[in-house]
Coordinates of C-alpha atoms and ligand atoms in Angstrom, one line a residue:
M1 CA 30.6 59.2 -78.0
K2 CA 31.0 55.4 -78.4
I3 CA 30.1 53.0 -75.4
L4 CA 31.2 49.3 -75.2
A5 CA 28.7 47.6 -73.0
F6 CA 28.3 44.0 -71.2
E7 CA 25.4 42.2 -69.7
T8 CA 26.1 39.2 -68.2
S9 CA 23.5 39.4 -65.2
C10 CA 21.8 35.9 -65.7
D11 CA 22.4 33.4 -68.2
D12 CA 22.6 35.7 -71.7
T13 CA 26.2 36.7 -72.2
S14 CA 25.4 40.2 -74.1
V15 CA 28.3 42.6 -75.9
S16 CA 27.0 45.9 -77.6
I17 CA 28.0 48.9 -79.0
V18 CA 26.2 52.4 -78.3
Q19 CA 26.9 56.0 -79.4
G20 CA 25.3 58.5 -78.0
G21 CA 22.9 56.5 -76.0
R22 CA 20.5 55.8 -78.9
K23 CA 21.7 54.7 -81.7
V24 CA 23.0 50.7 -81.6
L25 CA 26.1 49.9 -83.2
S26 CA 26.1 46.2 -82.9
S27 CA 24.6 44.1 -80.2
C28 CA 25.4 40.4 -79.9
T29 CA 24.4 37.9 -77.6
A30 CA 25.1 33.8 -76.9
S31 CA 22.3 32.4 -75.2
Q32 CA 22.2 29.5 -72.4
I33 CA 18.9 28.7 -72.9
S34 CA 18.8 25.1 -74.5
E35 CA 21.3 23.9 -71.5
H36 CA 19.5 25.2 -68.6
T37 CA 16.2 24.1 -70.0
L38 CA 17.9 21.0 -69.7
Y39 CA 17.1 21.3 -65.5
G40 CA 14.2 23.6 -66.0
G41 CA 15.6 27.2 -64.8
V42 CA 18.9 28.8 -64.7
V43 CA 21.7 26.8 -62.6
P44 CA 24.1 29.5 -61.7
E45 CA 27.4 27.3 -61.9
I46 CA 27.3 26.7 -65.4
A47 CA 25.5 30.0 -66.3
S48 CA 28.6 31.7 -64.9
R49 CA 31.4 29.0 -66.8
R50 CA 29.7 29.6 -70.0
H51 CA 29.8 33.5 -70.0
C52 CA 33.7 32.8 -69.0
E53 CA 33.9 30.7 -72.4
S54 CA 31.8 33.0 -74.6
I55 CA 32.8 36.6 -73.7
K56 CA 35.7 37.0 -76.0
K57 CA 34.0 35.9 -79.1
V58 CA 30.7 37.6 -78.5
C59 CA 33.3 40.7 -77.9
E60 CA 34.8 39.9 -80.8
E61 CA 32.0 39.7 -83.1
T62 CA 30.3 42.7 -81.5
F63 CA 33.4 44.3 -82.9
K64 CA 33.1 43.1 -86.5
K65 CA 29.6 44.0 -86.9
A66 CA 30.1 47.5 -85.9
Y67 CA 32.9 47.7 -88.5
I68 CA 34.6 49.2 -85.7
D69 CA 38.3 49.2 -83.6
L70 CA 38.6 49.6 -79.5
K71 CA 40.3 52.4 -80.5
D72 CA 37.3 54.1 -81.2
I73 CA 35.4 53.5 -77.8
D74 CA 35.2 56.3 -75.4
A75 CA 34.2 54.3 -72.2
V76 CA 33.1 50.6 -70.9
A77 CA 29.8 49.9 -69.4
A78 CA 28.8 46.8 -67.4
T79 CA 26.0 45.4 -65.7
Y80 CA 26.8 45.5 -61.6
T81 CA 23.8 44.3 -60.0
P82 CA 21.3 42.7 -59.8
G83 CA 21.8 39.1 -60.6
L84 CA 23.5 36.5 -60.3
I85 CA 26.9 37.1 -58.8
G86 CA 29.2 34.8 -60.5
S87 CA 27.6 35.9 -63.7
L88 CA 27.9 39.8 -63.0
L89 CA 31.5 39.3 -61.9
V90 CA 32.2 37.8 -65.8
G91 CA 31.1 40.8 -67.8
L92 CA 32.3 43.3 -64.8
N93 CA 35.6 41.9 -64.8
F94 CA 36.0 41.5 -68.5
A95 CA 35.1 45.5 -69.0
K96 CA 37.3 46.5 -66.2
G97 CA 40.5 44.1 -68.0
I98 CA 39.6 46.7 -70.9
C99 CA 39.3 49.7 -69.0
L100 CA 42.5 48.9 -67.4
S101 CA 44.4 48.2 -70.5
K102 CA 43.2 51.0 -72.9
N103 CA 42.6 53.7 -69.7
L104 CA 39.2 54.0 -70.4
P105 CA 36.4 55.0 -67.8
L106 CA 34.8 52.6 -66.3
V107 CA 30.6 52.8 -66.1
P108 CA 29.0 50.6 -63.8
V109 CA 25.2 50.1 -64.8
H110 CA 22.3 48.8 -62.8
H111 CA 20.4 46.1 -64.4
L112 CA 16.9 47.5 -64.0
R113 CA 18.0 51.2 -65.4
G114 CA 18.9 49.4 -68.5
H115 CA 15.8 47.7 -68.8
V116 CA 14.9 51.3 -68.5
A117 CA 16.8 52.8 -71.2
S118 CA 15.6 49.7 -73.4
L119 CA 13.1 52.3 -74.1
Y120 CA 15.1 54.9 -75.2
I121 CA 16.9 52.8 -78.2
S122 CA 13.6 51.9 -79.2
N123 CA 11.5 54.9 -78.6
E124 CA 13.6 58.4 -80.8
G125 CA 10.9 60.8 -79.0
L126 CA 10.8 59.6 -75.4
S127 CA 12.5 61.4 -73.0
P128 CA 12.2 61.9 -69.3
P129 CA 10.0 62.2 -67.2
F130 CA 7.8 59.2 -67.5
L131 CA 6.0 56.4 -65.1
C132 CA 7.6 53.2 -66.0
M133 CA 6.9 49.5 -65.3
I134 CA 9.6 47.4 -65.1
V135 CA 8.2 43.2 -65.5
S136 CA 11.1 40.9 -65.4
G137 CA 12.1 37.7 -64.2
G138 CA 13.2 38.8 -60.8
H139 CA 11.3 42.0 -60.4
T140 CA 8.2 43.8 -60.6
H141 CA 8.5 47.8 -60.1
I142 CA 6.4 50.9 -60.7
V143 CA 9.0 53.9 -61.3
D144 CA 8.7 57.3 -61.2
V145 CA 11.8 57.9 -63.8
R146 CA 12.3 61.9 -63.5
D147 CA 15.5 62.0 -65.4
Y148 CA 17.5 59.7 -67.2
T149 CA 19.7 59.1 -63.9
E150 CA 17.1 60.1 -61.1
M151 CA 14.3 57.3 -60.6
A152 CA 12.0 56.7 -57.6
V153 CA 10.1 53.3 -56.7
I154 CA 6.6 53.6 -56.4
A155 CA 5.2 50.3 -56.0
K156 CA 7.0 46.7 -56.1
T157 CA 6.1 43.0 -55.6
R158 CA 6.1 42.3 -52.1
D159 CA 7.1 38.5 -52.7
D160 CA 7.7 36.6 -56.4
A161 CA 8.3 38.9 -60.0
A162 CA 6.1 38.6 -62.4
G163 CA 8.2 36.7 -64.6
E164 CA 8.9 34.5 -62.0
T165 CA 5.1 33.5 -61.5
F166 CA 4.8 32.6 -65.5
D167 CA 7.6 30.5 -65.0
K168 CA 6.8 28.6 -62.2
I169 CA 3.1 27.8 -63.1
A170 CA 4.5 26.9 -66.4
K171 CA 6.8 24.6 -64.8
H172 CA 3.7 22.8 -63.5
L173 CA 2.0 23.1 -66.6
G174 CA 4.6 20.6 -68.2
L175 CA 5.8 23.8 -70.4
P176 CA 9.8 24.6 -71.3
Y177 CA 12.0 27.3 -69.7
P178 CA 11.0 30.6 -69.4
G179 CA 7.8 29.0 -69.3
G180 CA 6.4 33.2 -69.6
I181 CA 7.1 32.9 -73.4
Y182 CA 5.4 29.4 -73.6
I183 CA 2.2 30.3 -71.5
D184 CA 1.8 33.5 -73.8
K185 CA 2.2 31.5 -77.1
I186 CA -0.4 28.4 -76.1
A187 CA -2.5 31.7 -74.3
S188 CA -3.8 33.0 -77.5
K189 CA -5.5 29.5 -78.2
G190 CA -7.1 29.3 -74.8
N191 CA -10.5 31.0 -73.4
P192 CA -8.8 33.6 -70.7
Y193 CA -12.2 33.1 -68.6
A194 CA -12.2 29.4 -68.2
Y195 CA -10.6 29.7 -64.3
K196 CA -12.3 32.7 -63.2
N197 CA -11.2 32.9 -59.6
I198 CA -7.8 33.4 -60.1
P199 CA -6.6 36.2 -57.5
R200 CA -5.8 39.8 -57.3
P201 CA -4.6 40.8 -54.2
E202 CA -4.7 44.3 -52.5
I203 CA -2.3 45.0 -50.3
E204 CA -3.2 46.5 -47.4
N205 CA -0.3 49.9 -46.9
N206 CA 0.5 50.4 -50.3
K207 CA -2.5 49.8 -52.8
Y208 CA 0.2 50.1 -55.8
D209 CA 2.1 47.4 -54.5
F210 CA 1.7 43.9 -56.4
S211 CA 1.4 40.2 -54.2
F212 CA 2.2 37.2 -57.0
S213 CA 2.6 34.2 -54.5
G214 CA -1.3 34.0 -53.6
I215 CA -1.4 33.7 -57.5
K216 CA 0.7 31.1 -58.3
T217 CA -0.4 29.3 -55.2
F218 CA -3.7 29.3 -56.3
V219 CA -3.2 27.9 -59.9
I220 CA -0.3 25.5 -58.7
N221 CA -3.2 23.8 -56.4
I222 CA -5.7 23.6 -59.0
I223 CA -3.1 21.9 -61.0
N224 CA -1.7 19.5 -58.6
D225 CA -5.8 18.9 -57.4
A226 CA -6.5 18.1 -60.9
K227 CA -3.5 15.4 -61.1
N228 CA -4.5 13.7 -58.0
K229 CA -7.8 13.4 -58.8
G230 CA -6.3 12.0 -62.3
Q231 CA -8.4 14.7 -64.2
K232 CA -7.1 17.0 -67.0
I233 CA -5.8 20.6 -66.8
N234 CA -6.8 22.3 -70.4
T235 CA -3.4 23.6 -70.5
E236 CA -4.6 26.2 -73.2
D237 CA -7.7 27.3 -70.8
M238 CA -5.0 27.8 -67.8
A239 CA -2.5 29.6 -70.0
A240 CA -5.0 32.1 -71.2
S241 CA -6.6 32.7 -67.6
V242 CA -3.5 33.1 -65.6
R243 CA -2.0 35.7 -67.9
F244 CA -5.3 37.6 -68.1
A245 CA -5.4 37.3 -64.2
V246 CA -1.7 38.4 -64.3
I247 CA -1.6 41.5 -67.1
D248 CA -4.8 42.7 -65.7
Y249 CA -3.6 42.8 -62.1
M250 CA -0.6 44.9 -63.6
V251 CA -2.5 47.3 -65.8
S252 CA -5.1 48.3 -63.3
K253 CA -2.4 49.0 -60.4
F254 CA -0.3 50.9 -63.2
I255 CA -3.3 53.0 -64.0
M256 CA -4.2 53.6 -61.0
A257 CA -0.4 55.2 -59.9
A258 CA -0.4 56.8 -63.2
K259 CA -3.7 58.7 -62.7
K260 CA -2.9 59.3 -58.7
L261 CA 0.6 60.7 -59.6
R262 CA -1.0 62.8 -62.7
Y263 CA 1.4 60.9 -65.5
Q264 CA 0.3 60.8 -68.7
K265 CA 3.6 58.8 -70.2
L266 CA 3.4 55.7 -69.6
A267 CA 5.7 52.8 -70.4
I268 CA 6.8 49.2 -70.0
C269 CA 9.7 47.2 -70.0
G270 CA 11.7 44.0 -68.8
G271 CA 11.1 40.5 -70.7
V272 CA 7.2 40.7 -69.8
S273 CA 6.9 43.8 -71.6
A274 CA 7.3 41.2 -74.6
N275 CA 4.1 40.0 -73.7
I276 CA 1.6 40.1 -76.1
L277 CA -1.9 40.3 -74.2
F278 CA 0.6 43.3 -71.7
R279 CA 1.7 45.5 -75.0
D280 CA -1.7 45.7 -76.4
T281 CA -3.9 46.1 -73.3
M282 CA -1.9 48.7 -72.3
N283 CA -1.9 50.1 -76.0
K284 CA -5.9 50.4 -75.5
E285 CA -6.3 51.5 -72.2
C286 CA -3.8 54.3 -72.7
E287 CA -5.5 55.4 -76.0
K288 CA -9.0 55.3 -74.0
L289 CA -7.6 57.6 -71.7
G290 CA -5.6 59.9 -73.7
F291 CA -2.2 58.7 -72.5
K292 CA 1.1 58.6 -74.4
F293 CA 2.2 54.9 -74.5
F294 CA 5.9 53.4 -75.4
M295 CA 7.1 50.2 -74.9
P296 CA 10.8 48.6 -76.1
K297 CA 11.5 46.5 -79.7
L298 CA 10.4 43.1 -78.8
E299 CA 14.4 42.5 -79.7
F300 CA 15.4 44.6 -76.7
C301 CA 12.8 43.6 -73.9
G302 CA 14.7 40.5 -72.7
D303 CA 18.0 41.2 -71.2
N304 CA 20.7 42.3 -73.2
A305 CA 23.7 44.7 -73.3
A306 CA 22.3 47.3 -75.8
M307 CA 20.5 48.7 -73.0
I308 CA 23.1 49.0 -70.7
G309 CA 25.3 50.8 -73.2
S310 CA 22.3 53.5 -73.3
Q311 CA 21.8 53.7 -69.6
G312 CA 25.8 53.7 -69.5
Y313 CA 25.8 56.6 -71.7
Y314 CA 23.4 58.7 -69.7
E315 CA 25.6 57.8 -66.1
Y316 CA 28.4 58.8 -67.8
I317 CA 27.6 62.1 -68.4
E318 CA 26.4 62.6 -65.0
G319 CA 29.8 61.8 -63.9
N320 CA 28.6 58.2 -62.2
T321 CA 32.0 56.5 -63.5
S322 CA 34.0 53.8 -61.2
S323 CA 37.4 53.2 -59.8
L324 CA 37.9 49.4 -60.8
D325 CA 38.2 48.1 -57.2
I326 CA 34.1 48.3 -58.3
N327 CA 32.6 44.9 -56.5
A328 CA 29.2 43.0 -58.2
F329 CA 26.0 43.0 -55.9
A330 CA 23.5 40.3 -56.3
S331 CA 21.0 43.0 -55.2
K332 CA 20.5 46.5 -55.0
D333 CA 17.8 49.0 -55.5
I334 CA 17.3 50.5 -58.8
A335 CA 16.6 54.6 -56.8
I336 CA 19.3 56.4 -56.4
T337 CA 20.4 57.8 -53.2
I338 CA 23.5 59.2 -52.5
E339 CA 25.0 56.4 -49.8
E340 CA 23.7 53.4 -52.7
H341 CA 25.1 54.6 -55.5
P342 CA 29.1 53.6 -56.3
V343 CA 30.0 57.0 -57.1
F344 CA 29.2 59.9 -54.3
H345 CA 26.8 62.5 -55.8
D346 CA 26.6 65.4 -54.1
S347 CA 24.3 67.5 -56.3
L348 CA 21.7 64.3 -56.6
P349 CA 18.2 66.0 -55.1
A350 CA 16.4 63.8 -52.2
I351 CA 14.1 61.6 -53.5
S352 CA 10.5 62.6 -52.1
W353 CA 7.8 59.5 -51.9
E354 CA 5.4 60.8 -54.2
R355 CA 5.0 63.8 -56.7
P356 CA 3.3 66.6 -56.0
Q357 CA -0.1 67.2 -57.5
K358 CA -0.6 69.7 -59.9
Ligands
LIG1 O1 14.3 40.7 -68.0 P1 14.4 39.4 -68.2 O2 15.0 38.8 -69.7 O3 15.3 38.8 -67.3 C1 15.4 39.2 -66.1 O4 16.2 40.4 -65.7 O5 14.6 38.5 -65.0 O6 12.8 38.8 -67.8 C2 12.9 37.2 -68.2 C3 11.6 36.9 -67.5 C4 11.4 35.3 -67.9 O7 10.3 35.3 -66.9 C5 10.7 34.9 -68.8 O8 9.6 34.2 -68.8 C6 9.6 36.7 -69.1 O9 10.4 37.4 -68.7 N1 9.2 36.6 -70.4 C7 7.8 37.0 -70.9 C8 7.5 36.8 -72.3 N2 8.6 36.6 -72.6 C9 9.8 36.8 -71.5 N3 6.4 36.3 -70.0 C10 5.6 36.7 -70.2 N4 5.5 36.9 -71.7 C11 6.2 36.9 -72.7 N5 6.0 36.9 -73.7
LIG2 ZN1 16.8 41.7 -67.0

């Protein structure tokens, strides 16, 4: 079964053709980063316009690369939530147009579920259940992936996401957008213990939850203080210290949650899963504990349509297709409930908060 997939939730116009949920026949992305860099972040109106301008060309290129024709496609998947509404609508409506003209089923896909599926196209042997940490520009979640379309959120950030924290600190350090990538790059040249007191906040009623706003404010205050006093911040040392604090904070909570839920199969995904220290630390910790560890190939960490095509396949075989009047939503939880999912699905079991102990 071949799925044509669209991902336009933020600033990447991405189109892919995926076979059987696992085999990426082609994947093409038009990045808008150079334009948004001028403004230090994504400008939603510009993002939406650029998607409109490039989606047809990117789609044609995707078919060319896969050496197949539209008549070979069995279903069309598109990200419908969460994201910038003006951006989501471009990909979703383009997908609807193809469905209408070719009488194909439409599969709406949750962006974060797509990130989870980036693990399937990267790791042939991986199948649920596993415990997954999704870390992107807008989300930091620990998710119990019970099955391909059945997930429960175990913990999440109470305020900023990890990627956002990196990006905002990077901006104050004078690094380009998206800052997470640049912090990671220069961190390897710095001393991770140079700034020792970066906080790792504990949350009162869910010790697995995260809070990043305190980390962000703490670091930005140091930077501003130094500026006011005419002192220079060592950018490499600060990048290394921030990277170490954020990764150490995330990994320790993730491992703690895995032990509590008795999971020995762990995975990370989302844009921040490209972070060298995150990948390294998780690898080492899991090896030490005898856990299996999975991560996406670097090309599938950031936003891409291949992951939407993969998740689209699993949603399709569960019957999660939609009529063409489905709307895009700026936010929606990843965890499926009968009320939340666009398709009413009788057979879904209720989600309990924690996995029963063995
Ligand atoms: O998943 P993604 O591409 O888009 C969203 O769904 O948000 O994630 C983008 C985020 C940005 O905050 C970016 O700075 C961060 O991922 N990121 C990184 C790295 N590469 C991308 N953060 C830390 N280290 C990296 N190597
Ligand atoms: Zn994403």
